[in-house]
């Protein structure tokens, strides 16, 4: 079955750059996207089609896809970026989520 | 502004049924595929079901196939999820989400969610 693997947790100091990875055996011929979810809130799309940002998403969020690994990068991380991050792929015309990564900013 | 508002959640006993609704506004609902995604307490996101714009195609996660049924009424700008034979493990917040497709799909707008609690 198609699975997307993310690290369960990542930590970063304010102002630093952090990367969150999303790995699969075969991610490359489909786009990846990323969602941010803060406690008690609905997920918010922050990256789509591997590297595009929806309107209103800060430039410090960026994405890439190397074929087997999609990567979310947050540059100049702020305390407000502390949240859960989920990658999402696409398999047999359905949505597939990674397990999620808890980002701690300390 | 795109708005998705879910309703219909609540407590239900194992084996029971429930119908969730999602009312859409701010966009041409009839032209978009729609999805249901759930999140069990303290857990990650799990895709549940999807339906194409004209209801031609539907799909389900293995965990709910045969028990849940997705439908929509484009005249009412509404999406539904019929939950039958509910299990304790179906306890979750259920979100409806709009799908955008370009070579692959992503969910660009989400509702606030409705909580389903299955317990005896």
JSON list of C-alpha atoms in Angstrom, two decimals, chain A residues 11-76:
[
{"chain": "A", "resi": 11, "resn": "UNK", "atom": "CA", "xyz": [12.35, 20.90, 17.14]},
{"chain": "A", "resi": 12, "resn": "UNK", "atom": "CA", "xyz": [13.91, 24.20, 16.16]},
{"chain": "A", "resi": 13, "resn": "UNK", "atom": "CA", "xyz": [15.05, 27.40, 17.80]},
{"chain": "A", "resi": 14, "resn": "UNK", "atom": "CA", "xyz": [13.29, 30.64, 16.88]},
{"chain": "A", "resi": 15, "resn": "UNK", "atom": "CA", "xyz": [14.87, 32.27, 13.84]},
{"chain": "A", "resi": 16, "resn": "UNK", "atom": "CA", "xyz": [16.45, 29.06, 12.59]},
{"chain": "A", "resi": 17, "resn": "UNK", "atom": "CA", "xyz": [15.59, 26.97, 9.54]},
{"chain": "A", "resi": 18, "resn": "UNK", "atom": "CA", "xyz": [13.89, 23.60, 9.90]},
{"chain": "A", "resi": 19, "resn": "UNK", "atom": "CA", "xyz": [13.03, 20.90, 7.39]},
{"chain": "A", "resi": 20, "resn": "UNK", "atom": "CA", "xyz": [10.33, 18.25, 7.65]},
{"chain": "A", "resi": 21, "resn": "UNK", "atom": "CA", "xyz": [10.55, 15.29, 5.31]},
{"chain": "A", "resi": 22, "resn": "UNK", "atom": "CA", "xyz": [7.91, 13.06, 3.78]},
{"chain": "A", "resi": 23, "resn": "UNK", "atom": "CA", "xyz": [9.15, 9.84, 2.23]},
{"chain": "A", "resi": 24, "resn": "UNK", "atom": "CA", "xyz": [7.54, 7.27, 0.00]},
{"chain": "A", "resi": 25, "resn": "UNK", "atom": "CA", "xyz": [8.63, 4.57, -2.39]},
{"chain": "A", "resi": 26, "resn": "UNK", "atom": "CA", "xyz": [7.05, 6.43, -5.23]},
{"chain": "A", "resi": 27, "resn": "UNK", "atom": "CA", "xyz": [6.15, 10.05, -4.68]},
{"chain": "A", "resi": 28, "resn": "UNK", "atom": "CA", "xyz": [7.78, 11.64, -7.65]},
{"chain": "A", "resi": 29, "resn": "UNK", "atom": "CA", "xyz": [5.23, 11.38, -10.43]},
{"chain": "A", "resi": 30, "resn": "UNK", "atom": "CA", "xyz": [2.57, 12.95, -8.25]},
{"chain": "A", "resi": 31, "resn": "UNK", "atom": "CA", "xyz": [2.61, 16.27, -6.51]},
{"chain": "A", "resi": 32, "resn": "UNK", "atom": "CA", "xyz": [2.90, 16.55, -2.75]},
{"chain": "A", "resi": 33, "resn": "UNK", "atom": "CA", "xyz": [1.30, 19.16, -0.53]},
{"chain": "A", "resi": 34, "resn": "UNK", "atom": "CA", "xyz": [1.52, 20.19, 3.11]},
{"chain": "A", "resi": 35, "resn": "UNK", "atom": "CA", "xyz": [-0.96, 21.22, 5.79]},
{"chain": "A", "resi": 36, "resn": "UNK", "atom": "CA", "xyz": [-0.43, 23.01, 9.08]},
{"chain": "A", "resi": 37, "resn": "UNK", "atom": "CA", "xyz": [-2.71, 22.25, 12.01]},
{"chain": "A", "resi": 38, "resn": "UNK", "atom": "CA", "xyz": [-2.63, 24.10, 15.29]},
{"chain": "A", "resi": 39, "resn": "UNK", "atom": "CA", "xyz": [-4.34, 22.69, 18.42]},
{"chain": "A", "resi": 40, "resn": "UNK", "atom": "CA", "xyz": [-8.09, 22.88, 18.22]},
{"chain": "A", "resi": 41, "resn": "UNK", "atom": "CA", "xyz": [-8.06, 24.18, 14.66]},
{"chain": "A", "resi": 42, "resn": "UNK", "atom": "CA", "xyz": [-8.74, 22.73, 11.22]},
{"chain": "A", "resi": 43, "resn": "UNK", "atom": "CA", "xyz": [-5.83, 21.93, 8.89]},
{"chain": "A", "resi": 44, "resn": "UNK", "atom": "CA", "xyz": [-4.66, 24.73, 6.62]},
{"chain": "A", "resi": 45, "resn": "UNK", "atom": "CA", "xyz": [-3.06, 24.15, 3.23]},
{"chain": "A", "resi": 46, "resn": "UNK", "atom": "CA", "xyz": [0.39, 25.78, 3.20]},
{"chain": "A", "resi": 47, "resn": "UNK", "atom": "CA", "xyz": [2.10, 24.17, 0.19]},
{"chain": "A", "resi": 48, "resn": "UNK", "atom": "CA", "xyz": [0.51, 22.60, -2.91]},
{"chain": "A", "resi": 49, "resn": "UNK", "atom": "CA", "xyz": [1.91, 21.11, -6.12]},
{"chain": "A", "resi": 50, "resn": "UNK", "atom": "CA", "xyz": [5.21, 20.46, -4.30]},
{"chain": "A", "resi": 51, "resn": "UNK", "atom": "CA", "xyz": [6.30, 24.07, -3.92]},
{"chain": "A", "resi": 52, "resn": "UNK", "atom": "CA", "xyz": [3.47, 26.58, -4.43]},
{"chain": "A", "resi": 53, "resn": "UNK", "atom": "CA", "xyz": [2.11, 28.71, -1.60]},
{"chain": "A", "resi": 54, "resn": "UNK", "atom": "CA", "xyz": [-1.56, 29.65, -1.37]},
{"chain": "A", "resi": 55, "resn": "UNK", "atom": "CA", "xyz": [-2.40, 33.29, -0.96]},
{"chain": "A", "resi": 56, "resn": "UNK", "atom": "CA", "xyz": [-1.71, 34.49, 2.56]},
{"chain": "A", "resi": 57, "resn": "UNK", "atom": "CA", "xyz": [0.91, 31.88, 3.43]},
{"chain": "A", "resi": 58, "resn": "UNK", "atom": "CA", "xyz": [4.19, 33.53, 4.49]},
{"chain": "A", "resi": 59, "resn": "UNK", "atom": "CA", "xyz": [7.23, 33.24, 2.22]},
{"chain": "A", "resi": 60, "resn": "UNK", "atom": "CA", "xyz": [9.19, 31.51, 4.97]},
{"chain": "A", "resi": 61, "resn": "UNK", "atom": "CA", "xyz": [7.31, 28.33, 4.05]},
{"chain": "A", "resi": 62, "resn": "UNK", "atom": "CA", "xyz": [8.67, 26.50, 1.03]},
{"chain": "A", "resi": 63, "resn": "UNK", "atom": "CA", "xyz": [8.48, 23.01, -0.41]},
{"chain": "A", "resi": 64, "resn": "UNK", "atom": "CA", "xyz": [10.33, 20.68, -2.75]},
{"chain": "A", "resi": 65, "resn": "UNK", "atom": "CA", "xyz": [9.98, 17.15, -4.12]},
{"chain": "A", "resi": 66, "resn": "UNK", "atom": "CA", "xyz": [12.99, 15.06, -5.14]},
{"chain": "A", "resi": 67, "resn": "UNK", "atom": "CA", "xyz": [11.03, 12.05, -6.35]},
{"chain": "A", "resi": 68, "resn": "UNK", "atom": "CA", "xyz": [11.04, 9.89, -3.25]},
{"chain": "A", "resi": 69, "resn": "UNK", "atom": "CA", "xyz": [11.07, 12.61, -0.63]},
{"chain": "A", "resi": 70, "resn": "UNK", "atom": "CA", "xyz": [9.00, 15.74, -0.31]},
{"chain": "A", "resi": 71, "resn": "UNK", "atom": "CA", "xyz": [10.41, 18.39, 1.99]},
{"chain": "A", "resi": 72, "resn": "UNK", "atom": "CA", "xyz": [8.82, 21.30, 3.83]},
{"chain": "A", "resi": 73, "resn": "UNK", "atom": "CA", "xyz": [11.25, 24.03, 4.82]},
{"chain": "A", "resi": 74, "resn": "UNK", "atom": "CA", "xyz": [10.49, 26.82, 7.25]},
{"chain": "A", "resi": 75, "resn": "UNK", "atom": "CA", "xyz": [13.05, 29.60, 7.18]},
{"chain": "A", "resi": 76, "resn": "UNK", "atom": "CA", "xyz": [13.35, 32.01, 10.08]}
]
